C-alpha positions as a printed NumPy array, in Angstrom:
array([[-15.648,  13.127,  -2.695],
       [-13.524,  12.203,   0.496],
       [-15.409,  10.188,   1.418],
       [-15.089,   8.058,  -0.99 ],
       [-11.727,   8.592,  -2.054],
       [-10.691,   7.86 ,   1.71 ],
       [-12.745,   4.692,   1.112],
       [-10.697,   3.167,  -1.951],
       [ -7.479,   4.054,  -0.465],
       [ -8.5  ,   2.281,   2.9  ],
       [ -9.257,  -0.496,   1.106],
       [ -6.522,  -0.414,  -1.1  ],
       [ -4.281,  -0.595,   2.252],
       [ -6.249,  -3.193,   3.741],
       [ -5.789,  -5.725,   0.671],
       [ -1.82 ,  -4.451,   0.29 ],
       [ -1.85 ,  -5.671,   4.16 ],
       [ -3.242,  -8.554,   3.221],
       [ -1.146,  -9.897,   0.59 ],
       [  1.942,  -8.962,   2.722],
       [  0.455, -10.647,   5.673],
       [ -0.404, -13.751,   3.795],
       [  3.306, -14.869,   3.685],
       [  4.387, -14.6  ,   7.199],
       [  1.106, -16.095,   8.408],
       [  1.768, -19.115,   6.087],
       [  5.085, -19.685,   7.921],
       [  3.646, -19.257,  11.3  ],
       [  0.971, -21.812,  11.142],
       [  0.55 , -24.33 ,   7.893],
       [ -3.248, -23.352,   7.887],
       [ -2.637, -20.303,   5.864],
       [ -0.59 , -22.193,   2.66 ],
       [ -3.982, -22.377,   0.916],
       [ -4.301, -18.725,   1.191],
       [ -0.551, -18.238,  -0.959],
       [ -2.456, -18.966,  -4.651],
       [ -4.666, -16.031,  -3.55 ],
       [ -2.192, -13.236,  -3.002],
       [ -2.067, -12.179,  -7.106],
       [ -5.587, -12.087,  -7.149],
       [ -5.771,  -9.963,  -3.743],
       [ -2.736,  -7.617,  -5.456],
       [ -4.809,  -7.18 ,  -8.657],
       [ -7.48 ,  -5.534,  -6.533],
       [ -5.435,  -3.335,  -4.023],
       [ -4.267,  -1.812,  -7.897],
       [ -7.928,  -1.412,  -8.934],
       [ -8.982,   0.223,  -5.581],
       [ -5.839,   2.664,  -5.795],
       [ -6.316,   3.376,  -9.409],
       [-10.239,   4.637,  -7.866],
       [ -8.447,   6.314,  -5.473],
       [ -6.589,   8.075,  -7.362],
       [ -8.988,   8.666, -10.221],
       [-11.661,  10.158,  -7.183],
       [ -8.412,  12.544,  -6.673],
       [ -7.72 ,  13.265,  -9.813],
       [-11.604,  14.229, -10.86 ],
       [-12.789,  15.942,  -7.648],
       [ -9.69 ,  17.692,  -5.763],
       [ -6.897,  17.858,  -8.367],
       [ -9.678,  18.624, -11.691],
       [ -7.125,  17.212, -13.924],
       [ -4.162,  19.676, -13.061],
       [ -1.58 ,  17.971, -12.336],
       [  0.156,  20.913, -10.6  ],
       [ -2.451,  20.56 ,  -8.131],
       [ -0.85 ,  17.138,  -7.251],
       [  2.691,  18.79 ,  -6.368],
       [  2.109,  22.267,  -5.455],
       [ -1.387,  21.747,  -3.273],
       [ -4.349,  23.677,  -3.241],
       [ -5.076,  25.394,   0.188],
       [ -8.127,  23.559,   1.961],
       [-10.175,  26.931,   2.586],
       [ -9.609,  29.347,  -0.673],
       [ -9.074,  26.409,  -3.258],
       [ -5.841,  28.45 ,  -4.016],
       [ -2.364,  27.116,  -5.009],
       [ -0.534,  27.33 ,  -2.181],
       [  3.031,  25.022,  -1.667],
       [  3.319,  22.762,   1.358],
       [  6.201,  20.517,   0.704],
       [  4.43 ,  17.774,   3.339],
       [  2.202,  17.29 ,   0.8  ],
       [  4.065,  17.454,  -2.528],
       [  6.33 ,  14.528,  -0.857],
       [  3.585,  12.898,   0.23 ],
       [  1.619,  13.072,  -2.762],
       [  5.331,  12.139,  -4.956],
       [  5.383,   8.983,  -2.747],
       [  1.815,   8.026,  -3.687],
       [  2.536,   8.327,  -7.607],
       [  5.68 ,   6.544,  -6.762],
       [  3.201,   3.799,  -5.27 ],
       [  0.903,   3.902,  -7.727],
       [  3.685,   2.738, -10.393],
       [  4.787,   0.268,  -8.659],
       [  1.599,  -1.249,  -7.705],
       [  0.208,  -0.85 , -11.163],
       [  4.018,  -2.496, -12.274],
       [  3.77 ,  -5.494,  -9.823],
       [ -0.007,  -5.804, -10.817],
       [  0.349,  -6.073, -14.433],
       [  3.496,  -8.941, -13.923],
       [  0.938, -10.792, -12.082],
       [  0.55 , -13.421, -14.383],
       [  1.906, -16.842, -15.479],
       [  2.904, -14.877, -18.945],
       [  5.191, -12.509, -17.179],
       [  6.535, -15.947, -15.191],
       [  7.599, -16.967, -18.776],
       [  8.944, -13.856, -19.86 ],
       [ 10.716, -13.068, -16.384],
       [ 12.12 , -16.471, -15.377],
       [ 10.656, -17.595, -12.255],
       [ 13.881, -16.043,  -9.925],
       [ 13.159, -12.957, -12.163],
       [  9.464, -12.662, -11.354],
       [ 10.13 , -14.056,  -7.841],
       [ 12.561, -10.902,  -7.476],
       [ 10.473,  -8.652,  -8.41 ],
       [  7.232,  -9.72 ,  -6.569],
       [  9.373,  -9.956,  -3.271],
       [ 10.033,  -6.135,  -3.346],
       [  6.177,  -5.53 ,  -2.331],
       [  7.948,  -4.857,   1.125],
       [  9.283,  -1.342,  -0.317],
       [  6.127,  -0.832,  -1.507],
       [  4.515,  -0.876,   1.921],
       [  6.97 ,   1.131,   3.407],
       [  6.327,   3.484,   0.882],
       [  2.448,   3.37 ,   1.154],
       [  2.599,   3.553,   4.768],
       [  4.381,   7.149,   4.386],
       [  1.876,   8.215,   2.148],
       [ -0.816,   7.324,   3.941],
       [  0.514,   8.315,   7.38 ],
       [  1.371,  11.736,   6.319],
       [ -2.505,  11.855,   5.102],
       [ -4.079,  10.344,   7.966],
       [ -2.015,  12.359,  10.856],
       [ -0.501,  15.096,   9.289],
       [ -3.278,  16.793,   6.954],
       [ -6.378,  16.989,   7.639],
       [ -9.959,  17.285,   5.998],
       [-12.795,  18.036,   8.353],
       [-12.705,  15.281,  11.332],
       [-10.414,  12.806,  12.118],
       [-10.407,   9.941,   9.767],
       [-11.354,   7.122,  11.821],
       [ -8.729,   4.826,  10.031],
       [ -6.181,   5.833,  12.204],
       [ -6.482,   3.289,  15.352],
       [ -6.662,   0.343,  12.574],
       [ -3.688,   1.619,  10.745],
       [ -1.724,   1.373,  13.655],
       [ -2.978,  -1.542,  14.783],
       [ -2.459,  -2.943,  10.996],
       [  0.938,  -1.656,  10.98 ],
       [  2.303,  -2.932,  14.704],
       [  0.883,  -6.375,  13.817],
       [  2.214,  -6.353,   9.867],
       [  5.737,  -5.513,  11.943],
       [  5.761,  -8.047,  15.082],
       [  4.604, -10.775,  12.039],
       [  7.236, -10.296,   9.933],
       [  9.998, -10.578,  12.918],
       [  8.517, -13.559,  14.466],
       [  8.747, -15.231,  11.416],
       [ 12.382, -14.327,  11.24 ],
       [ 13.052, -15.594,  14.603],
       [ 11.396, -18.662,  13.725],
       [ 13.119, -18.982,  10.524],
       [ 16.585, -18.224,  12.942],
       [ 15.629, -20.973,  15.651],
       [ 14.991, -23.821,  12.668],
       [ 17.774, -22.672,  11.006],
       [ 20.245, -23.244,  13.854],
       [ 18.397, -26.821,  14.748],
       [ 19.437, -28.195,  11.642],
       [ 22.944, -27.009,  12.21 ]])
């Protein structure tokens, strides 16, 4: 059961790295425009793969109980037992969960309509909280509570992280140093 469930939540965080990366990397170099139209389709399956996540969680760990979820269940008896590392940990993941579900269900031309294009835009530009908030969650889980051996996800998500951050403020340097040459 962790096994998988680490699975679909690795993935999940891969794709959610992806569509953020996919917009700095488009102003870096002019190869990676084509890759823009693919960032709703890319979202839509970083929701699926955290819905599996979540449902592996949910069936196998939790049984249904949502108590489980905010209390925790002590790894050796299966008891109840409170860690509040945990409970904010796993209140930041259902906090993800709605907003990725949320962002992936407005990612369509009919919610474009319904929106207004500045609307949607608005909207689909705070995907940036929702990394920051998935990258607590899953930093908490990968370095803070632990199931057996070390996951080995933990080199790549730092890596994925560090580069996800030194992207995003090259491109604003870059955006700075045009800026001021058209001045």
């Amino acid at each position: 059961m962790h096994a998988w469930n680490r699975a679909y939540a690795d993935v999940s965080f891969i794709l959610l790295c992806g569509t953020i990366l996919i917009g700095p990397l488009s102003h870096i170099h002019r190869g990676f425009i084509p890759l823009l139209s693919w960032r709703r389709e890319v979202g839509i399956w970083c929701a699926i793969m955290a819905l599996l996540h979540v449902y592996i969680l949910l069936e196998g760990w939790f049984y249904w109980e949502l108590v489980r979820l905010i209390i925790g269940v002590n790894q050796e008896t299966g008891r109840l037992s409170f860690d509040p590392g945990f409970t904010l940990a796993n209140l930041i993941g259902v906090i993800c969960l709605i907003y990725l579900l949320l962002l992936a269900l407005l990612s369509n031309n009919k919610a474009i309509k319904i929106l207004g294009k500045r609307g949607w835009d608005y909207l689909q530009q705070k995907s940036g909280t929702l990394y920051i908030l998935v990258v607590l969650h899953a930093a908490f889980f990968l370095f803070f509570f632990r199931l057996g051996n070390v996951n080995w996800m933990q080199r790549p998500f730092l890596l994925i992280i560090t580069i996800v951050f030194i992207l995003q403020w090259l491109v604003f340097i870059l955006t700075v140093k045009k800026n001021k040459k058209k001045k």
